[in-house]
Tab-separated table of C-alpha atoms in Angstrom:
chain	number	residue	atom	x	y	z
A	34	UNK	CA	-0.337	-0.109	-0.218
A	35	UNK	CA	2.671	2.668	-1.172
A	36	UNK	CA	-0.236	5.224	-2.022
A	37	UNK	CA	-1.725	6.711	1.272
A	38	UNK	CA	-5.478	7.051	1.767
A	39	UNK	CA	-5.485	11.349	0.093
A	40	UNK	CA	-2.820	11.799	-2.496
A	41	UNK	CA	-2.215	15.388	-2.704
A	42	UNK	CA	-3.203	16.896	-6.180
A	43	UNK	CA	-0.145	16.127	-8.947
A	44	UNK	CA	2.235	18.834	-9.590
A	45	UNK	CA	5.071	18.997	-11.418
A	46	UNK	CA	8.501	17.810	-10.198
A	47	UNK	CA	11.213	20.545	-9.555
A	48	UNK	CA	14.079	21.106	-11.844
A	49	UNK	CA	16.221	22.463	-9.450
A	50	UNK	CA	20.071	22.885	-11.578
A	51	UNK	CA	20.928	19.182	-10.267
A	52	UNK	CA	17.796	17.508	-10.956
A	53	UNK	CA	17.292	18.692	-14.125
A	54	UNK	CA	17.832	16.419	-16.874
A	55	UNK	CA	21.319	17.547	-18.620
A	56	UNK	CA	21.188	15.467	-21.661
A	57	UNK	CA	19.165	13.377	-23.973
A	58	UNK	CA	15.908	15.389	-22.651
A	59	UNK	CA	13.341	13.576	-24.577
A	60	UNK	CA	13.293	10.985	-22.112
A	61	UNK	CA	12.808	13.095	-19.163
A	62	UNK	CA	9.747	13.421	-17.234
A	63	UNK	CA	8.462	16.222	-15.234
A	64	UNK	CA	4.943	15.082	-14.176
A	65	UNK	CA	4.723	13.888	-10.223
A	66	UNK	CA	2.992	11.229	-11.149
A	67	UNK	CA	5.611	9.374	-13.355
A	68	UNK	CA	7.792	9.843	-9.791
A	69	UNK	CA	5.059	7.571	-8.168
A	70	UNK	CA	4.994	4.938	-10.864
A	71	UNK	CA	8.603	4.611	-10.734
A	72	UNK	CA	8.904	4.142	-7.167
A	73	UNK	CA	5.653	2.030	-6.578
A	74	UNK	CA	6.877	-0.548	-9.229
A	75	UNK	CA	10.005	-1.039	-7.758
A	76	UNK	CA	10.850	-2.791	-4.669
A	77	UNK	CA	14.972	-1.739	-4.227
A	78	UNK	CA	16.354	1.703	-3.991
A	79	UNK	CA	19.581	2.222	-3.995
A	80	UNK	CA	20.538	4.613	-1.450
A	81	UNK	CA	23.553	7.116	-2.031
A	82	UNK	CA	25.218	9.006	0.914
A	83	UNK	CA	28.770	10.315	1.448
A	84	UNK	CA	30.881	8.643	4.044
A	85	UNK	CA	34.374	10.362	5.061
A	86	UNK	CA	34.080	12.130	1.812
A	87	UNK	CA	33.690	9.095	-0.421
A	88	UNK	CA	29.980	7.550	-1.957
A	89	UNK	CA	28.746	4.622	-0.490
A	90	UNK	CA	25.707	3.095	-2.370
A	91	UNK	CA	23.753	0.911	-0.511
A	92	UNK	CA	20.284	-1.253	-1.637
A	93	UNK	CA	17.556	-1.378	0.656
A	94	UNK	CA	13.781	-1.685	1.174
A	95	UNK	CA	11.690	1.244	0.658
A	96	UNK	CA	8.358	2.538	1.233
A	97	UNK	CA	6.529	5.734	-0.315
A	98	UNK	CA	3.583	7.982	1.787
A	99	UNK	CA	2.467	10.549	-0.072
A	100	UNK	CA	5.902	12.700	-1.143
A	101	UNK	CA	7.704	10.596	1.499
A	102	UNK	CA	10.247	7.977	0.955
A	103	UNK	CA	10.717	5.764	4.400
A	104	UNK	CA	14.120	3.649	4.393
A	105	UNK	CA	14.491	1.752	7.642
A	106	UNK	CA	17.286	-1.012	8.903
A	107	UNK	CA	18.779	-2.034	12.349
A	108	UNK	CA	19.581	0.854	14.640
A	109	UNK	CA	23.309	-0.180	14.774
A	110	UNK	CA	23.479	0.323	11.131
A	111	UNK	CA	25.872	2.759	10.215
A	112	UNK	CA	24.580	4.113	6.685
A	113	UNK	CA	21.092	4.913	8.754
A	114	UNK	CA	22.236	8.523	9.616
A	115	UNK	CA	20.891	12.297	8.838
A	116	UNK	CA	22.717	13.560	6.133
A	117	UNK	CA	22.479	14.329	2.116
A	118	UNK	CA	20.943	11.520	0.186
A	119	UNK	CA	20.007	10.352	-3.127
A	120	UNK	CA	17.778	7.341	-3.653
A	121	UNK	CA	17.348	5.680	-7.168
A	122	UNK	CA	15.138	3.346	-8.158
A	123	UNK	CA	15.827	1.786	-11.592
A	124	UNK	CA	13.283	-0.733	-13.854
A	125	UNK	CA	15.542	-2.306	-16.816
A	126	UNK	CA	12.504	-3.322	-19.460
A	127	UNK	CA	14.889	-4.289	-21.974
A	128	UNK	CA	17.923	-4.397	-24.546
A	129	UNK	CA	18.161	-2.008	-27.455
A	130	UNK	CA	19.825	-3.757	-29.903
A	131	UNK	CA	20.871	-1.303	-32.686
A	132	UNK	CA	22.797	-1.660	-35.931
A	133	UNK	CA	25.818	-0.029	-34.751
A	134	UNK	CA	27.612	-0.474	-31.299
A	135	UNK	CA	27.470	3.434	-30.958
A	136	UNK	CA	23.326	3.101	-30.550
A	137	UNK	CA	23.144	0.215	-28.083
A	138	UNK	CA	20.971	1.010	-25.270
A	139	UNK	CA	18.233	0.133	-22.666
A	140	UNK	CA	14.968	0.636	-22.281
A	141	UNK	CA	14.548	1.664	-18.514
A	142	UNK	CA	12.683	4.113	-16.144
A	143	UNK	CA	14.628	5.066	-13.190
A	144	UNK	CA	13.942	8.048	-10.660
A	145	UNK	CA	16.936	9.987	-8.674
A	146	UNK	CA	15.621	11.452	-5.360
A	147	UNK	CA	17.783	14.302	-3.920
A	148	UNK	CA	17.685	15.653	-0.141
A	149	UNK	CA	18.172	15.399	3.380
A	150	UNK	CA	17.650	12.039	5.242
A	151	UNK	CA	15.678	12.982	8.211
A	152	UNK	CA	15.667	10.683	11.392
A	153	UNK	CA	11.576	9.920	12.252
A	154	UNK	CA	11.494	9.412	15.785
A	155	UNK	CA	7.582	10.573	16.625
A	156	UNK	CA	4.687	8.290	16.203
A	157	UNK	CA	2.602	8.221	14.420
A	158	UNK	CA	5.200	8.529	11.582
A	159	UNK	CA	7.228	6.306	13.027
A	160	UNK	CA	5.049	3.091	12.356
A	161	UNK	CA	3.357	4.573	9.636
A	162	UNK	CA	6.842	4.473	7.555
A	163	UNK	CA	7.777	1.326	9.081
A	164	UNK	CA	4.339	-0.218	7.345
A	165	UNK	CA	4.723	1.708	4.190
A	166	UNK	CA	8.095	0.151	3.987
A	167	UNK	CA	6.767	-3.449	4.741
A	168	UNK	CA	3.533	-2.920	2.891
A	169	UNK	CA	5.507	-1.692	-0.333
A	170	UNK	CA	7.823	-5.312	-0.196
A	171	UNK	CA	4.906	-7.927	0.439
A	172	UNK	CA	1.214	-5.770	0.495
A	173	UNK	CA	-1.167	-7.209	2.871
A	174	UNK	CA	1.257	-8.351	5.326
A	175	UNK	CA	1.226	-6.066	8.067
A	176	UNK	CA	-2.161	-7.314	9.132
A	177	UNK	CA	-1.511	-10.639	8.616
A	178	UNK	CA	1.814	-11.015	10.604
A	179	UNK	CA	3.011	-10.101	14.101
A	180	UNK	CA	3.210	-6.287	14.457
A	181	UNK	CA	6.713	-5.174	16.065
A	182	UNK	CA	6.748	-5.024	19.859
A	183	UNK	CA	8.548	-2.336	21.605
A	184	UNK	CA	12.351	-4.181	21.606
A	185	UNK	CA	12.243	-4.712	17.889
A	186	UNK	CA	10.858	-1.025	17.548
A	187	UNK	CA	13.624	-0.276	19.407
A	188	UNK	CA	16.451	-1.835	17.348
A	189	UNK	CA	14.684	-0.095	14.296
A	190	UNK	CA	15.586	2.849	12.673
A	191	UNK	CA	13.518	4.796	10.169
A	192	UNK	CA	14.762	7.653	7.906
A	193	UNK	CA	12.802	9.714	5.779
A	194	UNK	CA	13.338	11.683	2.428
A	195	UNK	CA	10.952	14.437	0.640
A	196	UNK	CA	10.177	13.949	-2.667
A	197	UNK	CA	10.695	17.037	-2.968
A	198	UNK	CA	13.635	17.105	-5.344
A	199	UNK	CA	13.499	14.630	-7.784
A	200	UNK	CA	14.497	13.494	-11.636
A	201	UNK	CA	12.655	11.126	-13.692
A	202	UNK	CA	13.825	9.144	-16.957
A	203	UNK	CA	12.202	6.766	-19.205
A	204	UNK	CA	13.647	5.279	-22.466
A	205	UNK	CA	11.197	3.351	-24.448
A	206	UNK	CA	10.627	1.890	-28.079
A	207	UNK	CA	13.019	0.930	-30.868
A	208	UNK	CA	16.925	1.519	-31.317
A	209	UNK	CA	17.552	5.226	-32.743
A	210	UNK	CA	20.181	4.022	-35.447
A	211	UNK	CA	21.341	6.219	-38.150
A	212	UNK	CA	19.936	6.181	-41.437
A	213	UNK	CA	23.021	4.911	-43.322
A	214	UNK	CA	23.597	1.823	-40.803
A	215	UNK	CA	19.531	0.438	-42.201
A	216	UNK	CA	20.111	-2.631	-44.235
A	217	UNK	CA	17.976	-6.008	-44.588
A	218	UNK	CA	21.050	-7.709	-43.512
A	219	UNK	CA	21.204	-6.537	-39.687
A	220	UNK	CA	18.846	-7.373	-37.555
A	221	UNK	CA	17.736	-4.845	-34.984
A	222	UNK	CA	14.988	-4.549	-32.082
A	223	UNK	CA	14.394	-4.485	-28.558
A	224	UNK	CA	15.185	-7.890	-26.154
A	225	UNK	CA	12.561	-7.019	-23.661
A	226	UNK	CA	13.423	-7.546	-19.754
A	227	UNK	CA	11.018	-7.929	-16.828
A	228	UNK	CA	10.808	-9.109	-13.664
A	229	UNK	CA	8.395	-11.873	-12.378
A	230	UNK	CA	7.444	-13.576	-9.120
A	231	UNK	CA	7.321	-17.796	-8.695
A	232	UNK	CA	5.389	-19.615	-6.668
A	233	UNK	CA	5.302	-18.946	-2.863
A	234	UNK	CA	7.757	-21.567	-1.094
A	235	UNK	CA	6.577	-22.072	2.371
A	236	UNK	CA	9.390	-22.872	5.064
A	237	UNK	CA	9.608	-26.027	6.923
A	238	UNK	CA	6.818	-25.265	9.802
A	239	UNK	CA	4.337	-24.385	7.437
A	240	UNK	CA	1.668	-27.502	7.915
A	241	UNK	CA	1.885	-29.310	4.325
A	242	UNK	CA	-1.237	-28.179	1.830
A	243	UNK	CA	-1.920	-25.530	4.380
A	244	UNK	CA	-3.620	-22.789	2.118
A	245	UNK	CA	-2.092	-19.538	0.892
A	246	UNK	CA	-3.118	-16.522	3.202
A	247	UNK	CA	-5.513	-14.513	0.938
A	248	UNK	CA	-2.937	-11.538	0.352
A	249	UNK	CA	-0.646	-14.288	-1.224
A	250	UNK	CA	-2.729	-15.785	-3.636
A	251	UNK	CA	-2.477	-14.919	-7.521
A	252	UNK	CA	-4.974	-12.062	-7.719
B	193	UNK	CA	31.542	-12.492	-22.637
B	194	UNK	CA	32.556	-10.609	-19.349
B	195	UNK	CA	35.247	-12.736	-18.721
B	196	UNK	CA	38.337	-12.180	-19.851
B	197	UNK	CA	40.364	-15.271	-21.694
B	198	UNK	CA	42.806	-15.509	-18.723
B	199	UNK	CA	41.537	-14.943	-15.897
B	200	UNK	CA	44.285	-13.999	-12.680
B	201	UNK	CA	43.724	-16.863	-9.620
B	202	UNK	CA	41.040	-16.134	-7.528
B	203	UNK	CA	41.770	-13.943	-4.521
B	204	UNK	CA	40.340	-13.244	-1.151
B	205	UNK	CA	38.448	-9.894	-1.553
B	206	UNK	CA	39.998	-6.854	0.352
B	207	UNK	CA	38.560	-6.052	4.087
B	208	UNK	CA	39.564	-2.198	4.459
B	209	UNK	CA	37.358	-1.376	7.412
B	210	UNK	CA	35.169	0.433	4.966
B	211	UNK	CA	34.269	-2.603	3.079
B	212	UNK	CA	34.243	-4.924	6.137
B	213	UNK	CA	30.612	-5.808	6.296
B	214	UNK	CA	29.547	-4.599	9.688
B	215	UNK	CA	26.334	-6.005	10.731
B	216	UNK	CA	24.304	-9.646	9.243
B	217	UNK	CA	28.043	-10.938	8.914
B	218	UNK	CA	26.778	-14.041	7.948
B	219	UNK	CA	25.886	-12.788	4.397
B	220	UNK	CA	29.353	-11.259	3.933
B	221	UNK	CA	31.255	-13.452	1.313
B	222	UNK	CA	34.685	-13.038	0.671
B	223	UNK	CA	36.126	-14.987	-2.400
B	224	UNK	CA	36.574	-13.071	-5.356
B	225	UNK	CA	34.210	-15.449	-7.269
B	226	UNK	CA	31.502	-14.353	-5.697
B	227	UNK	CA	32.109	-10.898	-6.792
B	228	UNK	CA	32.506	-11.928	-10.360
B	229	UNK	CA	29.255	-13.923	-9.979
B	230	UNK	CA	27.292	-11.003	-8.803
B	231	UNK	CA	28.751	-8.709	-11.210
B	232	UNK	CA	28.752	-10.831	-14.220
B	233	UNK	CA	25.106	-11.819	-13.387
B	234	UNK	CA	23.762	-8.295	-13.766
B	235	UNK	CA	23.141	-5.347	-16.514
B	236	UNK	CA	22.692	-2.394	-14.411
B	237	UNK	CA	25.496	-0.930	-11.981
B	238	UNK	CA	24.175	1.767	-9.236
B	239	UNK	CA	26.934	4.102	-9.618
B	240	UNK	CA	27.360	7.001	-6.709
B	241	UNK	CA	29.535	9.921	-6.894
B	242	UNK	CA	29.953	13.209	-4.983
B	243	UNK	CA	28.599	16.443	-6.444
B	244	UNK	CA	28.896	19.600	-4.802
B	245	UNK	CA	29.304	17.715	-1.497
B	246	UNK	CA	26.211	15.801	-2.055
B	247	UNK	CA	25.437	12.059	-3.423
B	248	UNK	CA	23.973	11.311	-6.746
B	249	UNK	CA	23.724	7.756	-8.017
B	250	UNK	CA	23.472	7.021	-11.205
B	251	UNK	CA	21.884	3.658	-13.335
B	252	UNK	CA	24.282	2.549	-16.114
B	253	UNK	CA	25.653	-0.381	-17.503
B	254	UNK	CA	28.870	-2.203	-17.347
B	255	UNK	CA	31.149	-4.507	-18.566
B	256	UNK	CA	34.278	-6.409	-16.442
B	257	UNK	CA	37.698	-7.181	-17.671
B	258	UNK	CA	39.216	-9.263	-15.122
B	259	UNK	CA	39.667	-7.078	-12.118
B	260	UNK	CA	38.390	-3.910	-13.831
B	261	UNK	CA	34.976	-2.165	-14.067
B	262	UNK	CA	34.127	-0.438	-16.983
B	263	UNK	CA	31.248	1.790	-17.631
B	264	UNK	CA	30.575	4.623	-20.517
B	265	UNK	CA	28.812	7.699	-21.643
B	266	UNK	CA	28.720	10.329	-23.427
B	267	UNK	CA	31.270	12.353	-23.633
B	268	UNK	CA	29.246	15.544	-22.478
B	269	UNK	CA	28.136	13.528	-19.456
B	270	UNK	CA	28.437	15.598	-16.329
B	271	UNK	CA	29.326	12.409	-14.113
B	272	UNK	CA	31.819	10.513	-16.204
B	273	UNK	CA	34.153	12.341	-14.173
B	274	UNK	CA	37.399	11.080	-12.467
B	275	UNK	CA	36.939	10.658	-8.537
B	276	UNK	CA	36.142	8.859	-6.047
B	277	UNK	CA	32.837	6.175	-6.604
B	278	UNK	CA	31.306	3.268	-5.526
B	279	UNK	CA	29.454	0.892	-8.041
B	280	UNK	CA	26.742	-1.257	-6.551
B	281	UNK	CA	25.004	-4.128	-8.162
B	282	UNK	CA	22.191	-5.619	-6.915
B	283	UNK	CA	19.974	-9.034	-7.655
B	284	UNK	CA	16.535	-9.746	-5.869
B	285	UNK	CA	16.047	-13.256	-5.577
B	286	UNK	CA	12.925	-13.103	-3.468
B	287	UNK	CA	11.005	-11.911	-0.830
B	288	UNK	CA	10.675	-13.301	2.895
B	289	UNK	CA	7.575	-13.672	4.258
B	290	UNK	CA	8.035	-13.923	8.275
B	291	UNK	CA	5.635	-14.933	11.147
B	292	UNK	CA	6.497	-11.041	12.463
B	293	UNK	CA	6.821	-7.950	10.442
B	294	UNK	CA	10.071	-7.176	12.210
B	295	UNK	CA	11.952	-10.638	10.333
B	296	UNK	CA	10.602	-10.146	7.001
B	297	UNK	CA	13.210	-9.732	4.616
B	298	UNK	CA	14.984	-9.908	0.911
B	299	UNK	CA	16.783	-12.775	-0.670
B	300	UNK	CA	19.701	-10.730	-2.615
B	301	UNK	CA	23.198	-10.727	-3.906
B	302	UNK	CA	24.575	-7.478	-4.163
B	303	UNK	CA	28.514	-6.188	-4.697
B	304	UNK	CA	29.345	-2.818	-3.377
B	305	UNK	CA	32.923	-1.652	-5.055
B	306	UNK	CA	34.689	1.271	-3.891
B	307	UNK	CA	37.231	3.000	-5.686
B	308	UNK	CA	39.022	6.062	-7.624
B	309	UNK	CA	36.988	6.346	-11.188
B	310	UNK	CA	40.045	6.622	-13.892
B	311	UNK	CA	39.603	7.548	-17.244
B	312	UNK	CA	40.537	5.810	-19.791
B	313	UNK	CA	42.166	7.687	-22.660
B	314	UNK	CA	44.648	5.257	-24.486
B	315	UNK	CA	44.288	2.391	-26.836
B	316	UNK	CA	43.704	-1.133	-26.360
B	317	UNK	CA	42.175	-0.534	-23.041
B	318	UNK	CA	39.623	2.084	-24.409
B	319	UNK	CA	37.913	0.053	-27.255
B	320	UNK	CA	38.534	-3.219	-25.026
B	321	UNK	CA	36.508	-1.761	-22.217
B	322	UNK	CA	33.578	-0.752	-24.462
B	323	UNK	CA	33.734	-3.845	-25.752
B	324	UNK	CA	33.311	-5.394	-22.587
B	325	UNK	CA	30.160	-3.473	-22.035
B	326	UNK	CA	28.664	-4.090	-25.674
B	327	UNK	CA	29.008	-7.821	-24.639
B	328	UNK	CA	28.077	-7.606	-21.098
B	329	UNK	CA	24.695	-5.949	-22.131
B	330	UNK	CA	24.439	-8.019	-25.422
B	331	UNK	CA	26.539	-10.823	-25.957
B	332	UNK	CA	27.471	-11.540	-29.454
B	333	UNK	CA	26.808	-7.888	-30.387
B	334	UNK	CA	30.122	-6.301	-31.149
B	335	UNK	CA	31.102	-8.747	-34.127
B	336	UNK	CA	27.582	-8.606	-35.296
B	337	UNK	CA	26.919	-4.656	-35.226
B	338	UNK	CA	28.871	-2.129	-36.766
B	339	UNK	CA	31.953	-0.952	-34.669
B	340	UNK	CA	32.316	2.698	-33.484
B	341	UNK	CA	33.864	5.355	-36.318
B	342	UNK	CA	36.532	7.596	-35.178
B	343	UNK	CA	33.543	10.175	-34.680
B	344	UNK	CA	31.585	7.798	-32.530
B	345	UNK	CA	34.683	7.103	-30.268
B	346	UNK	CA	35.556	10.729	-30.029
B	347	UNK	CA	32.332	10.984	-28.616
B	348	UNK	CA	32.178	8.558	-25.813
B	349	UNK	CA	33.652	8.574	-22.399
B	350	UNK	CA	35.033	5.356	-20.778
B	351	UNK	CA	36.071	5.131	-17.136
B	352	UNK	CA	37.517	1.960	-15.262
B	353	UNK	CA	37.023	1.372	-11.771
B	354	UNK	CA	39.330	-1.470	-10.117
B	355	UNK	CA	37.897	-4.489	-8.280
B	356	UNK	CA	40.369	-3.833	-5.262
B	357	UNK	CA	37.961	-2.883	-2.730
B	358	UNK	CA	34.462	-4.348	-2.447
B	359	UNK	CA	32.236	-6.373	-0.471
B	360	UNK	CA	29.531	-9.052	-1.074
B	361	UNK	CA	26.594	-9.674	0.382
B	362	UNK	CA	24.213	-12.654	-0.252
B	363	UNK	CA	20.691	-13.585	1.691
B	364	UNK	CA	19.524	-17.121	0.792
B	365	UNK	CA	16.905	-19.057	2.631
B	366	UNK	CA	13.529	-18.710	4.571
B	367	UNK	CA	13.045	-16.723	7.236
B	368	UNK	CA	15.002	-16.297	10.435
B	369	UNK	CA	11.654	-16.463	12.817
B	370	UNK	CA	11.791	-16.353	16.304
B	371	UNK	CA	10.963	-19.536	17.609
B	372	UNK	CA	7.988	-18.461	19.684
B	373	UNK	CA	6.361	-16.839	16.539
B	374	UNK	CA	6.133	-20.505	14.769
B	375	UNK	CA	2.871	-22.196	14.925
B	376	UNK	CA	0.498	-23.268	12.315
B	377	UNK	CA	-1.808	-20.819	11.665
B	378	UNK	CA	0.611	-18.437	10.081
B	379	UNK	CA	2.408	-18.857	6.784
B	380	UNK	CA	5.992	-17.915	6.307
B	381	UNK	CA	7.758	-18.316	3.374
B	382	UNK	CA	9.563	-16.751	0.277
B	383	UNK	CA	8.113	-15.913	-2.787
B	384	UNK	CA	11.017	-15.992	-5.290
B	385	UNK	CA	11.359	-12.994	-7.699
B	386	UNK	CA	13.387	-13.285	-11.035
B	387	UNK	CA	14.185	-11.561	-14.468
B	388	UNK	CA	13.880	-13.053	-17.530
B	389	UNK	CA	13.714	-12.143	-21.133
B	390	UNK	CA	11.220	-12.098	-23.401
B	391	UNK	CA	11.240	-12.640	-27.325
B	392	UNK	CA	13.123	-10.750	-29.114
B	393	UNK	CA	10.945	-7.872	-31.104
B	394	UNK	CA	12.044	-7.034	-34.171
B	395	UNK	CA	12.084	-2.752	-35.127
B	396	UNK	CA	10.182	-2.035	-38.609
B	397	UNK	CA	12.920	-2.207	-40.672
B	398	UNK	CA	13.787	-5.979	-40.092
B	399	UNK	CA	12.381	-7.908	-42.989
B	400	UNK	CA	9.076	-9.764	-42.101
B	401	UNK	CA	10.426	-13.129	-41.408
B	402	UNK	CA	13.929	-12.457	-41.112
B	403	UNK	CA	16.028	-14.719	-39.331
B	404	UNK	CA	17.172	-14.033	-35.874
B	405	UNK	CA	20.889	-13.810	-35.634
B	406	UNK	CA	22.708	-16.678	-33.977
B	407	UNK	CA	23.709	-14.983	-30.951
B	408	UNK	CA	20.210	-14.097	-30.187
B	409	UNK	CA	18.706	-17.287	-30.773
B	410	UNK	CA	17.598	-19.508	-27.553
B	411	UNK	CA	20.449	-21.712	-26.936
């Protein structure tokens, strides 16, 4: 459930200098709904931060409530700190085979969000953020599995990132070959790439023939 | 063709303080072959860099030759500069459903490489790096499509990153529930996630019924 009950009216994405797409501007999307679509379709974001002057990029789950992205982790994790971060979500949709090596490409959707990570300490935002993360990863699970107890909450750090400054890029379609390279002899096109979920695999404690819970059944 | 003809003997990964896995050490892999396996299985890396003191994470293709990772882009791209970078490759293998929200997790394989990006200006490394990138994305294509001409080479920047300082983390298997949460009433297990390639889609210039080139036929 990545979409909150009352989504604010869609507004354009920011275009500060650092989130204005510099090259291949035809790939840039400027509607906030495009940002939501890319974020909501992903499970892993790559979170960049600066540690001792060098960049570090960590893959992590996330959730979204309105215009806030949430990530979480162990309170002991050294990367869960306030400060400037960049959260990037990428979907690879296809490998673009052109007639020339130069025009090989990928079809993709990506979102890059820049901002200051904020430590979430107050309720109800802390629980709401955690719920958004779990429901994004495994919809229907927050109301099914045991919710966190006091000790587990204490062991968990939640960070928030405002979706104020972001850019979205999308490439679709066939290769962009130079006209003089197009001949009947050379194949070009797109090899689609997609992500699929397999059948749920119960662990060894689940009784044989136990039914899947409703939220895991094919819809 | 990500593996060069003569792969050097496998050596342990570095474990500098910044690439020593801090938490969940049971997920850390320390063999260099584990690094190669994660890198060779991916198509997109998330490259982190620091711009004006803030982190930026950009998705991009890559290739590997021995212990060097190559990325490329337009000579005009502002992110293709020498300096400290972090290249992270992540594969999501499954969503781990536990009996408690706290133990929800993901099965994944990830590699984090830290280092200084080096501008590749000399031949044959420049062409070799580009070939590695294209062959990683679309094996068999470098010998099939037209190779870059002088103008295209001039428009392309290639960066190299040594695989000297890296960490690899892998999570597999069922949820790690607390014993007291295990009951017959709650389902837990793994929903596998995998990436699949669809049937190649020719663009509109390819003659109807033209056969696929050998490197694109199912093996």
